[in-house]
XYZ file of N, CA and C in Angstrom:
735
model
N 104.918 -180.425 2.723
C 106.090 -180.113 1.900
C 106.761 -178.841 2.420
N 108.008 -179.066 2.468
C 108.796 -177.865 3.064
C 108.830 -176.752 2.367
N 107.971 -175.524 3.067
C 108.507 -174.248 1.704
C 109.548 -173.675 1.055
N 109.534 -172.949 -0.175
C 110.526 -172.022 -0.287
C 110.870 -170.955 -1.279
N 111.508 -170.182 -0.847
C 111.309 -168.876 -1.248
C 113.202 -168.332 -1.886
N 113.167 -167.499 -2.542
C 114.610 -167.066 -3.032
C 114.180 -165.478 -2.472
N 115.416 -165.280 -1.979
C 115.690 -163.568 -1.338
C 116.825 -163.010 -2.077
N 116.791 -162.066 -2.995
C 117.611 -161.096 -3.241
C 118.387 -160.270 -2.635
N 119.533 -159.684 -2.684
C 120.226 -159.194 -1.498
C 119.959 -160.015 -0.632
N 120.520 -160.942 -0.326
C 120.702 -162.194 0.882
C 121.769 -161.939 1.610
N 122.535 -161.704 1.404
C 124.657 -161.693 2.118
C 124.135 -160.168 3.011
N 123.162 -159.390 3.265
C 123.792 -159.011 4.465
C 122.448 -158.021 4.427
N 122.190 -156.948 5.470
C 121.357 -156.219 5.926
C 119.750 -157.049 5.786
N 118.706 -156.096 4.970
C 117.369 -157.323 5.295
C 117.277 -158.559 4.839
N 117.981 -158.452 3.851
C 117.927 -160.216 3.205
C 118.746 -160.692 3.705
N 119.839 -160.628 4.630
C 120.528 -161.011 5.542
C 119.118 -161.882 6.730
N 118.988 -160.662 7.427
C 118.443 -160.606 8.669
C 116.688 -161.838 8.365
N 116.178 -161.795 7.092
C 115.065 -162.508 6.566
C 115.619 -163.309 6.051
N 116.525 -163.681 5.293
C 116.826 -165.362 5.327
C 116.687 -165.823 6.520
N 117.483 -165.082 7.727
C 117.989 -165.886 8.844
C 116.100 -166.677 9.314
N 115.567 -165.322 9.499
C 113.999 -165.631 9.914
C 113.608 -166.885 9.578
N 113.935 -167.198 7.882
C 112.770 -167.814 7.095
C 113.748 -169.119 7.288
N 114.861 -169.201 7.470
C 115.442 -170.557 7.714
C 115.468 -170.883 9.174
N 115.412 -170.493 9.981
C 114.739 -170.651 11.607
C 113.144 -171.346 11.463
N 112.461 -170.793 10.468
C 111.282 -171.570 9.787
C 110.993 -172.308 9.476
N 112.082 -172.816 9.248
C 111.701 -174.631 8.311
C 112.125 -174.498 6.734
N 112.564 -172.929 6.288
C 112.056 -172.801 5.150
C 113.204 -173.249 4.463
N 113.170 -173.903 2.950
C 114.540 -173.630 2.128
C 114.305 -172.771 1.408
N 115.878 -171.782 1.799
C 116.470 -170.692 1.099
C 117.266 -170.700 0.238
N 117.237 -169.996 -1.142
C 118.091 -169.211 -1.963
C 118.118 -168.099 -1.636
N 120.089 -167.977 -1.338
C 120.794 -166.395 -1.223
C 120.743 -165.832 -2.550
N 120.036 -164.607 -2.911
C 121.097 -164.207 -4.471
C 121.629 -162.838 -4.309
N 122.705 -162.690 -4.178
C 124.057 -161.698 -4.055
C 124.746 -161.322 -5.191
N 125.609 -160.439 -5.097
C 126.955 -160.252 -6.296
C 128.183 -160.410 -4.839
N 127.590 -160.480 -3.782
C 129.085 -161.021 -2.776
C 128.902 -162.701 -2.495
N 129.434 -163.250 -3.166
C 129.568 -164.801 -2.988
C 129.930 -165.391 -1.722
N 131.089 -164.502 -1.271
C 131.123 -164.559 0.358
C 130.535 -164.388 1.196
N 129.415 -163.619 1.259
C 128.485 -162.643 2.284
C 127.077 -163.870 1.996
N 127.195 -164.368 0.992
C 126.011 -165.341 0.706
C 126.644 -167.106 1.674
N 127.758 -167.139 1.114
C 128.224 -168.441 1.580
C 128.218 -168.395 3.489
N 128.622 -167.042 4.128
C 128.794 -166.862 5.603
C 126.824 -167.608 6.206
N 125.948 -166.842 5.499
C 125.087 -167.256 5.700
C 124.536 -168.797 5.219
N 124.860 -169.123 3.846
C 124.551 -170.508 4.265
C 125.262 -171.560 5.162
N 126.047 -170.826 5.234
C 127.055 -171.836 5.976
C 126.929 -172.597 7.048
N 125.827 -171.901 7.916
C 124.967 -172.230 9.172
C 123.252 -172.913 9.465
N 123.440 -172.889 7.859
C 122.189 -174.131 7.693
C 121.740 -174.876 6.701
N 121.404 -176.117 6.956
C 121.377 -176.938 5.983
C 120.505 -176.955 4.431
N 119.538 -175.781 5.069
C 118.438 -175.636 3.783
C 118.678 -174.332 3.097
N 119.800 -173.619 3.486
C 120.250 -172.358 2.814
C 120.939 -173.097 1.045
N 120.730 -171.929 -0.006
C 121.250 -172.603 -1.272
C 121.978 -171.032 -1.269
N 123.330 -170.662 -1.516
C 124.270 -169.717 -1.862
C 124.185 -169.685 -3.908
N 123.463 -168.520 -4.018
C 122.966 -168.508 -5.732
C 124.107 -166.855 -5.951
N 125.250 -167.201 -5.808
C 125.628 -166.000 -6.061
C 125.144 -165.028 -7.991
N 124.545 -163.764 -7.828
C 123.931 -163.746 -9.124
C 123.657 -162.248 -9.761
N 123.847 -161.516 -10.299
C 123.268 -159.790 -10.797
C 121.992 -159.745 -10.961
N 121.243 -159.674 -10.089
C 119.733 -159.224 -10.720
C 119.646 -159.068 -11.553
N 120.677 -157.679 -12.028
C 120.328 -157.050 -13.613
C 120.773 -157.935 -14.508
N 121.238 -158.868 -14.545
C 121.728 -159.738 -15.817
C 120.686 -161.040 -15.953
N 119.660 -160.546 -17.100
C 118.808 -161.819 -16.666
C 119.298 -163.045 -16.809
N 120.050 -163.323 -17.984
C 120.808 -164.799 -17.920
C 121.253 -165.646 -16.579
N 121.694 -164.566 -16.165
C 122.471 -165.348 -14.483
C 121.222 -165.143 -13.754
N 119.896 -164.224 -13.574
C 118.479 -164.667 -12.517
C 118.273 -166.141 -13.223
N 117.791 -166.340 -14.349
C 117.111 -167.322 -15.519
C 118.169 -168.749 -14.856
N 119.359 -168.809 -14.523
C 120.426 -169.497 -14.751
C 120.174 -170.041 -13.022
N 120.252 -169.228 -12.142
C 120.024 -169.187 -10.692
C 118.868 -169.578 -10.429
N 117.641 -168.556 -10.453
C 116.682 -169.263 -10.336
C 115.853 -170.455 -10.418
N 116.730 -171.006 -11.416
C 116.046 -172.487 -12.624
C 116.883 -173.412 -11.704
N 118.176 -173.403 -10.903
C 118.786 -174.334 -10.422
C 117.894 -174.507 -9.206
N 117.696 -173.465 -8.175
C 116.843 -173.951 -7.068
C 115.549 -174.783 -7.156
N 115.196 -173.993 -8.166
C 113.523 -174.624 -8.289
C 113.609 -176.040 -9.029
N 114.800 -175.911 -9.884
C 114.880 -177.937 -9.804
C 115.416 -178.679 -8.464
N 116.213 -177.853 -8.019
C 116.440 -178.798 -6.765
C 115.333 -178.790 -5.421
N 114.869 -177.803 -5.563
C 113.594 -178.162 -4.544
C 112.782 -178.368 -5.165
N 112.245 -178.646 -6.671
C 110.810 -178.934 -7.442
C 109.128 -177.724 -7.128
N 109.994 -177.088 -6.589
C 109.070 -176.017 -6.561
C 109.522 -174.952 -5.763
N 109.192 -173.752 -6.257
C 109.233 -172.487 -6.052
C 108.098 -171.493 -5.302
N 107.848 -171.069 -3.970
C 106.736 -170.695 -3.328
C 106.581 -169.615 -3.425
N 107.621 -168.446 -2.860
C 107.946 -167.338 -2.608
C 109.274 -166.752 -3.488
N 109.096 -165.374 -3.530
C 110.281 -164.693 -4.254
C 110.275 -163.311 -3.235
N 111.130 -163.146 -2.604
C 111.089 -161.579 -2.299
C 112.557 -161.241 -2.445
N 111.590 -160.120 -3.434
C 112.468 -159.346 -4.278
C 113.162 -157.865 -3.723
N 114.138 -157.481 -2.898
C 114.840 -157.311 -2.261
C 116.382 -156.140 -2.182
N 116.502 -156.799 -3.338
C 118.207 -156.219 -3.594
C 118.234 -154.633 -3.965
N 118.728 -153.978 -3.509
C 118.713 -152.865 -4.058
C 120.228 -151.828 -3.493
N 120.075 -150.653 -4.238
C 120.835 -149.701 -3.823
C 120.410 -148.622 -3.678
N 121.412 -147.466 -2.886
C 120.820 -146.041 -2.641
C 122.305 -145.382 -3.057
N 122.029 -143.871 -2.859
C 122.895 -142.660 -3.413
C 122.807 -142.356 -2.399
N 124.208 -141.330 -1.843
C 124.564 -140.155 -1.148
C 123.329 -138.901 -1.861
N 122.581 -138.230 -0.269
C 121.910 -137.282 -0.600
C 122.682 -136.181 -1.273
N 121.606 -135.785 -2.214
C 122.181 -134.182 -2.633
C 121.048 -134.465 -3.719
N 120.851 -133.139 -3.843
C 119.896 -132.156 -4.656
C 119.968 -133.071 -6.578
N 118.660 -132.605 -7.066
C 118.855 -133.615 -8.417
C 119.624 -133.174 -9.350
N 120.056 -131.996 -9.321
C 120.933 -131.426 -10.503
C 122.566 -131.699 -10.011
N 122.439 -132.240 -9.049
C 124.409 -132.734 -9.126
C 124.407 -134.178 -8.472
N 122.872 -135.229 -9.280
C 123.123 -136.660 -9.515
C 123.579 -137.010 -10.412
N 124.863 -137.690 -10.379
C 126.183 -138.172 -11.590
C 124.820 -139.159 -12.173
N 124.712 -138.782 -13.460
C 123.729 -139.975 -14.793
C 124.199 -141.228 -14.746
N 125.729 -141.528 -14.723
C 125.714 -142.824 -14.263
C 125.730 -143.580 -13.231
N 125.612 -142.897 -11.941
C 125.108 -143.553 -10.499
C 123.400 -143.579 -10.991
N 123.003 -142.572 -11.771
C 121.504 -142.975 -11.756
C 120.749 -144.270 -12.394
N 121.787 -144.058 -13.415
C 121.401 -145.331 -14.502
C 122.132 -146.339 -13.322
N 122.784 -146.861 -13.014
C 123.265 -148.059 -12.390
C 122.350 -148.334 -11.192
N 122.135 -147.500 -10.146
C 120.529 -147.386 -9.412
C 119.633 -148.112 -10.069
N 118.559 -147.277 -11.582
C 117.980 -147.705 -12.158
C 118.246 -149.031 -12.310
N 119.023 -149.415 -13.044
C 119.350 -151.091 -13.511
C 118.989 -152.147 -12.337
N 119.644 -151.830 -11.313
C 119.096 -152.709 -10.108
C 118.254 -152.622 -9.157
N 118.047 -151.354 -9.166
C 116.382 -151.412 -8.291
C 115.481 -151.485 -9.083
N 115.320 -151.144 -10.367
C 113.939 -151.617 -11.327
C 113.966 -152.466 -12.045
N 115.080 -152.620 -12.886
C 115.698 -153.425 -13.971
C 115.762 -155.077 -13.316
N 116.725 -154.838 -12.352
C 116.590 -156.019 -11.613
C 116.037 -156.943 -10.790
N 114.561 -155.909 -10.132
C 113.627 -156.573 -9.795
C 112.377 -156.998 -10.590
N 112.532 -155.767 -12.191
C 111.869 -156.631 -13.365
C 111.871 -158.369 -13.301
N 113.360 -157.937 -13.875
C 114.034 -159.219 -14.744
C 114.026 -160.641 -13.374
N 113.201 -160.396 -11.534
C 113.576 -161.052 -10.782
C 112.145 -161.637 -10.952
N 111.280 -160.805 -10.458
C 109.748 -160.951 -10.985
C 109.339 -161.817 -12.136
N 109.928 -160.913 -13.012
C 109.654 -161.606 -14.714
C 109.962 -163.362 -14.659
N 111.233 -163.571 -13.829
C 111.743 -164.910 -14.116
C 111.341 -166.243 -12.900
N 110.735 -165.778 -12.030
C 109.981 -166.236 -10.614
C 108.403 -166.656 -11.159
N 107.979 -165.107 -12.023
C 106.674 -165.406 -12.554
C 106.448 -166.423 -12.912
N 107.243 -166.550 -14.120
C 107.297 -167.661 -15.632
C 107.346 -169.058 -15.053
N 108.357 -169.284 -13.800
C 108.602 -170.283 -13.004
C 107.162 -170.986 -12.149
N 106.800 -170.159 -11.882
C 105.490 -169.950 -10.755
C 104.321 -170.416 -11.391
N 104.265 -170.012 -12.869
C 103.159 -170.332 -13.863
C 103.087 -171.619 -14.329
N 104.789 -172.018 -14.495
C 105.003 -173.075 -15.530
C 104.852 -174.262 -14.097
N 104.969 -173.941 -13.169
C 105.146 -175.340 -12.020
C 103.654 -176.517 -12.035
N 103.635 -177.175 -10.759
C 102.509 -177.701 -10.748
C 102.776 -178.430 -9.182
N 101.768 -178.354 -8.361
C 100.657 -176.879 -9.078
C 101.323 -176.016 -9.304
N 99.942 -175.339 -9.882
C 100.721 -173.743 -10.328
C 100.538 -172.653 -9.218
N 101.467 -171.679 -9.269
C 101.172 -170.306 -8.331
C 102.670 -170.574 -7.320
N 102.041 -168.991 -6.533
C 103.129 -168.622 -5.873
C 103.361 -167.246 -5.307
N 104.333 -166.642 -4.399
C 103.932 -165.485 -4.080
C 105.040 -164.530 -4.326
N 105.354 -163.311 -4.991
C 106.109 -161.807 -5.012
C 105.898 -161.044 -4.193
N 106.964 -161.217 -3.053
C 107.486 -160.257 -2.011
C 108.138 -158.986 -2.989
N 107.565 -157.814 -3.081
C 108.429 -156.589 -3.430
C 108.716 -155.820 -2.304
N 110.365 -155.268 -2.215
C 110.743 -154.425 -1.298
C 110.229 -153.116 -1.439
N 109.508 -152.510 -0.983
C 109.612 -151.194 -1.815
C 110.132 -149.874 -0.410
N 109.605 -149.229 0.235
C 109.559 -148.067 1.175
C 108.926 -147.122 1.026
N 109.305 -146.857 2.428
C 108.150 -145.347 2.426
C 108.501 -144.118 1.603
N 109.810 -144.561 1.239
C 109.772 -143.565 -0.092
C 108.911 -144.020 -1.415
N 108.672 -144.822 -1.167
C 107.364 -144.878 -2.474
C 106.103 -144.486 -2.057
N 106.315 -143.645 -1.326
C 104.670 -142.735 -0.741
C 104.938 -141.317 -1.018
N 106.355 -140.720 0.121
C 106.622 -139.544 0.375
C 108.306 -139.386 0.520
N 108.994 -139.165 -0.574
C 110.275 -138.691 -0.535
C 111.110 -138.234 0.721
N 112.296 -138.623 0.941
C 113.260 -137.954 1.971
C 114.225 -136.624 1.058
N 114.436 -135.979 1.231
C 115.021 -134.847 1.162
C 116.662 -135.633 0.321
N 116.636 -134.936 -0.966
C 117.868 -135.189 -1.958
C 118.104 -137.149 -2.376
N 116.954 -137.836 -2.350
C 116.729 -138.631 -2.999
C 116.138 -138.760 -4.032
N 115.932 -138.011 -5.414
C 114.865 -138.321 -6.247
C 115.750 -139.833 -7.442
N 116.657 -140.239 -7.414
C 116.629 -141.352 -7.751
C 116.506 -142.494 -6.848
N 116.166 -142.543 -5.788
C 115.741 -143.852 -4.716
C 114.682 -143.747 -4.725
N 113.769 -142.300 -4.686
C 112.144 -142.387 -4.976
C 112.037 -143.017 -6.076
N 112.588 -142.448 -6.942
C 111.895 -142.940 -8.117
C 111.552 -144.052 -8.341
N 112.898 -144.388 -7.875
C 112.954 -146.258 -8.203
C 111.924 -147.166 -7.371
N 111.792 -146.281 -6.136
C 110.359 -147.007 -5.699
C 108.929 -147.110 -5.718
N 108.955 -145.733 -6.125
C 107.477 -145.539 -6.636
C 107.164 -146.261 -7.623
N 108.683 -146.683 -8.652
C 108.266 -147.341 -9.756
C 107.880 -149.272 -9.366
N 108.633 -149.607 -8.023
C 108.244 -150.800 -7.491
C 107.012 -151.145 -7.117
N 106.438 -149.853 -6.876
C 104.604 -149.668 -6.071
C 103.913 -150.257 -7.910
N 104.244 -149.919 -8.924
C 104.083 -149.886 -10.420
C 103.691 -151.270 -10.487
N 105.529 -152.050 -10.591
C 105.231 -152.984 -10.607
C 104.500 -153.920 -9.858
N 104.531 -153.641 -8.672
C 103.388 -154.325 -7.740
C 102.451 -154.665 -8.004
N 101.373 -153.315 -7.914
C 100.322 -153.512 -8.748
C 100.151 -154.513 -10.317
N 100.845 -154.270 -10.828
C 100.914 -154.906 -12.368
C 101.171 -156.088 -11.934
N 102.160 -156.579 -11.247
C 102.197 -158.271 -11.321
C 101.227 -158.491 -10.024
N 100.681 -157.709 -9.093
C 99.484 -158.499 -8.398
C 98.346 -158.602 -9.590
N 97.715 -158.103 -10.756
C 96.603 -158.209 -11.572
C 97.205 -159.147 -12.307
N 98.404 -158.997 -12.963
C 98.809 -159.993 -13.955
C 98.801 -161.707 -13.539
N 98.907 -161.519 -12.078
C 98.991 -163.285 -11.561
C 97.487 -163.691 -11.250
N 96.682 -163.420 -11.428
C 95.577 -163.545 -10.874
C 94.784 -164.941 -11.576
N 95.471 -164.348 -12.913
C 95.012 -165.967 -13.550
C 95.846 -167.112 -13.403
N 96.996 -166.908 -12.588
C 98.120 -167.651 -11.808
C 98.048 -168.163 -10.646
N 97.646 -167.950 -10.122
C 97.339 -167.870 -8.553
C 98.642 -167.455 -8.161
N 99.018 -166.276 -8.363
C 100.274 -166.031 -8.461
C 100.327 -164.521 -7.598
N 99.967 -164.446 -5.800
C 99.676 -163.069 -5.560
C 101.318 -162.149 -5.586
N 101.209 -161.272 -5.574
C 101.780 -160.070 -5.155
C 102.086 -158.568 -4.306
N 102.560 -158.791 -3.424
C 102.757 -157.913 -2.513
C 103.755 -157.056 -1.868
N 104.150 -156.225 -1.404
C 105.008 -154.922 -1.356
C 104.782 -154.592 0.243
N 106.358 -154.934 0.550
C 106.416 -154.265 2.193
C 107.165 -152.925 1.929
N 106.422 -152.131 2.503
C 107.386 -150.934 2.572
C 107.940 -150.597 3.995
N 109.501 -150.124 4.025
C 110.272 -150.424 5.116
C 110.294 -148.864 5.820
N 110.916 -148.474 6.774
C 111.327 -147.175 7.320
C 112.297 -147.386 8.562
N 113.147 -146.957 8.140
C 114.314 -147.078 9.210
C 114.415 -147.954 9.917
N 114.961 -149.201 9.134
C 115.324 -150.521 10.116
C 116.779 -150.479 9.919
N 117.078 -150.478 10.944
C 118.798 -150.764 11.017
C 119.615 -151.470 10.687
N 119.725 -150.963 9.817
C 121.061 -151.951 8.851
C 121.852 -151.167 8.560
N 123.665 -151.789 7.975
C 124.459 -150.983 8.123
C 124.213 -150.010 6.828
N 123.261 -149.750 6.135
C 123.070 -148.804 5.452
C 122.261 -148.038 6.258
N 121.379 -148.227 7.006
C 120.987 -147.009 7.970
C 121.712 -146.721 9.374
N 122.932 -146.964 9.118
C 123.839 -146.445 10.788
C 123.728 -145.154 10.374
N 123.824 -143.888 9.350
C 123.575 -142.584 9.315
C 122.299 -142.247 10.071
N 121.386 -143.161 10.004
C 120.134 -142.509 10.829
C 120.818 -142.355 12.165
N 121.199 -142.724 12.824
C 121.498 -142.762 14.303
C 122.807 -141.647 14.931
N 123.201 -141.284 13.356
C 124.073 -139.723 13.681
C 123.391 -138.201 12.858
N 122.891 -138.671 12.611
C 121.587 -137.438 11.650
C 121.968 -137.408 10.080
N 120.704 -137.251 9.180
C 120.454 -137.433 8.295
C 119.802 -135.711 7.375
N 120.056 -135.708 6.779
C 119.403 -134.069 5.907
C 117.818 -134.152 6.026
N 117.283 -133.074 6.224
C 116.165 -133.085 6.577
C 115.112 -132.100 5.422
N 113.841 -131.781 5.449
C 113.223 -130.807 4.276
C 113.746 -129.917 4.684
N 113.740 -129.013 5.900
C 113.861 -128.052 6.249
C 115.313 -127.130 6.529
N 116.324 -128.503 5.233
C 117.731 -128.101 5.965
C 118.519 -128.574 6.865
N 117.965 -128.729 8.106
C 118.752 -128.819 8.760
C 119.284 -130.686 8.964
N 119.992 -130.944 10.244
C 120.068 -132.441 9.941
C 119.676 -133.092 11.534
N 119.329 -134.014 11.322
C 118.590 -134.600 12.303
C 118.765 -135.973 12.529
N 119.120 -137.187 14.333
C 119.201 -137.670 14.770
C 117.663 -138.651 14.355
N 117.743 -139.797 13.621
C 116.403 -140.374 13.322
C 116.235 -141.614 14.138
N 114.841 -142.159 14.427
C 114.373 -143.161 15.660
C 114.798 -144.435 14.305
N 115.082 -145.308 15.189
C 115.462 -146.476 14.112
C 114.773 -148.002 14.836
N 114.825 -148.632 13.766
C 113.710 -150.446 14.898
C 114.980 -151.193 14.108
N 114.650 -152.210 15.284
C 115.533 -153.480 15.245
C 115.115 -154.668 13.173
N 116.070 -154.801 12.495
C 115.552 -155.031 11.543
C 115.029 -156.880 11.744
N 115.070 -157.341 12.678
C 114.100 -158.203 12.905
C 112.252 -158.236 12.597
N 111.922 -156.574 13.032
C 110.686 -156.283 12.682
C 110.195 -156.713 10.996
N 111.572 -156.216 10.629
C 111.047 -156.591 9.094
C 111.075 -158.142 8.523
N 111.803 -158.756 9.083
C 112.339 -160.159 8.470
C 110.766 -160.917 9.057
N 110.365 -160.700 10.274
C 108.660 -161.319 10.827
C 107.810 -160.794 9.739
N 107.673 -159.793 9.293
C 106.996 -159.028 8.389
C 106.859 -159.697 7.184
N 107.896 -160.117 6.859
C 107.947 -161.069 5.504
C 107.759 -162.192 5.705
N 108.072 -162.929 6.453
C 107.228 -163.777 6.991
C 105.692 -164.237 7.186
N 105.642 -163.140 7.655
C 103.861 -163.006 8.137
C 103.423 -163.396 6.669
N 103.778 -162.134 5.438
C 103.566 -162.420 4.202
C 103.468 -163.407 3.770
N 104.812 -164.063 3.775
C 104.820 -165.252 3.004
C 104.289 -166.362 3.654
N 104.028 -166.488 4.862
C 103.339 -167.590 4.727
C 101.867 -167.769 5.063
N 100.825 -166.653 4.382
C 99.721 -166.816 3.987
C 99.031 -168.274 3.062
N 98.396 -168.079 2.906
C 97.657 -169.072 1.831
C 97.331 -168.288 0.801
N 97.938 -168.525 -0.835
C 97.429 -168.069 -1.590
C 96.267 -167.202 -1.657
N 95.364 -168.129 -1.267
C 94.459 -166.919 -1.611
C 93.985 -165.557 -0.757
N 94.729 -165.054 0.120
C 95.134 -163.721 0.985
C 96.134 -163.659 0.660
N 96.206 -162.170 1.059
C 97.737 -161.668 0.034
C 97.653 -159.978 1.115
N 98.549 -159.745 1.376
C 99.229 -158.915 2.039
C 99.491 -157.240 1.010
N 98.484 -156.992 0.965
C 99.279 -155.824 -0.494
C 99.918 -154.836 -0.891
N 100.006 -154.237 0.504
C 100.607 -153.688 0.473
C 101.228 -153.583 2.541
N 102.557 -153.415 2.390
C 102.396 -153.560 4.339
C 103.840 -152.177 4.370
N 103.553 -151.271 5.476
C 104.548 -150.187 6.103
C 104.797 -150.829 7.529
N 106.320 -150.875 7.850
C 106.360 -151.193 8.932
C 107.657 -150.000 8.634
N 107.318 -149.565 10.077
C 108.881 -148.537 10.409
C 109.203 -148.447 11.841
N 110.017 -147.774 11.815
C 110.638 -146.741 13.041
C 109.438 -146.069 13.522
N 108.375 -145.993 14.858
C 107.387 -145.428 15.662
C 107.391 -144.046 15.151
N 108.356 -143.777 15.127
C 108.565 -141.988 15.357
C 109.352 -141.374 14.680
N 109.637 -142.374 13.994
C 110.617 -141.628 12.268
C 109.610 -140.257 11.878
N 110.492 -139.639 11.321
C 109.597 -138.299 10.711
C 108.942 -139.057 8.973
N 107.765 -139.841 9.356
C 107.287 -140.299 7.953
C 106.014 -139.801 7.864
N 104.827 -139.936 8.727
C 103.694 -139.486 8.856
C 104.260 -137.882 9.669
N 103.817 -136.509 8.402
C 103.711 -135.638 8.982
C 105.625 -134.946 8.424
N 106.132 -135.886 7.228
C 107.347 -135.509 7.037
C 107.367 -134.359 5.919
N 108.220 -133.504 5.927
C 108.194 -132.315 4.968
C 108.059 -130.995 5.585
């Protein structure tokens, strides 16, 4: 039976670059985006791509999206959960509350409510089970300099990780968390002209082809239930991560 998995943030950078992977695979894909266009460019080029344009944070439209794929393929394998956003660095006392809360909503809120509704799916199938790809990063270890709402939000993904890897267990339902470091996407073209550093100053950062990551999830997902990947760092060789501060 042909696998398949739904990717969050699909229309462009890693869920871009890991759809492409996982449909080179054999696999059928669900895009889920808020750019309907950036989702459609990519299915457009293969036959097992499904374009779920959708808000994470709005569970009605995950609940609404999600429920259409998994009837049309009759089962649901994989979820990696994906989508997210970041802030312009600067110090925590001049982060605007509502860039934080809107952050919040979709990097936690929305990979709740992505989890939560993949779970329920995953439980209720038959067979039962299935696997949670969480995005998280190496900022959910050790902070970059004037991010404390992108940490946060990931450390709080390491949270959920843990919690829905114990919670599926009576599911066969594993859970696992890649954490990323400077893969090139057009949200990291600043690495490659320098970035704020602990020490002040700003600095030119080593960056990897984001292919590394899309194999990565891969590798993940297509384990056998019962191995599970639990946590995985893949980065940039020589990023300042081991030994940063």
């Amino acid at each position: 039976m042909t696998k398949s998995i739904i990717i969050t943030g699909g229309g462009r950078g890693i869920g871009k670059a890991t759809a492409e992977a996982f449909l080179e695979a054999g696999w059928k894909v669900g895009l889920v985006g808020r750019n309907a266009d950036a989702l459609e460019a990519v299915a457009a080029t293969h036959g097992n791509a499904l374009a779920m344009p959708c808000d994470v944070s709005d569970e009605a439209s995950v609940v609404d999206a999600f429920g259409k794929a998994a009837a049309q393929w009759g089962h649901l394998d994989v979820l990696f959960n994906n989508a997210g956003v970041s802030l312009a660095s600067t110090t925590v006392d001049e982060i605007d509350v509502a860039a934080w809360r809107n952050l919040i909503d979709i990097n936690i809120t929305g990979s709740f409510i992505c989890a939560k509704v993949a779970f329920g799916l995953m439980r209720a199938q038959d067979p039962q089970g299935g696997r949670i790809i969480n995005n998280g990063s190496v900022s959910a270890y050790v902070p970059r300099y004037g991010s404390a709402a992108y940490t946060t939000s990931k450390h709080a993904i390491t949270g959920l990780t843990r919690s829905v890897s114990l919670d599926g267990r009576a599911y066969n339902i594993a859970c696992g968390q890649i954490d990323i470091g400077n893969a090139l996407t057009d949200m990291a073209v600043a690495m490659t002209k320098g970035v704020p550093q602990a020490d002040g100053s700003m600095a030119v950062e080593p960056v990897m082809d984001v292919s590394n990551v899309a194999s990565s999830v891969l590798h993940m997902a297509s384990l056998p239930l019962d191995a599970n990947v639990q946590f995985m760092t893949v980065m940039a060789s020589a990023m300042p991560y081991i030994g940063r501060g």
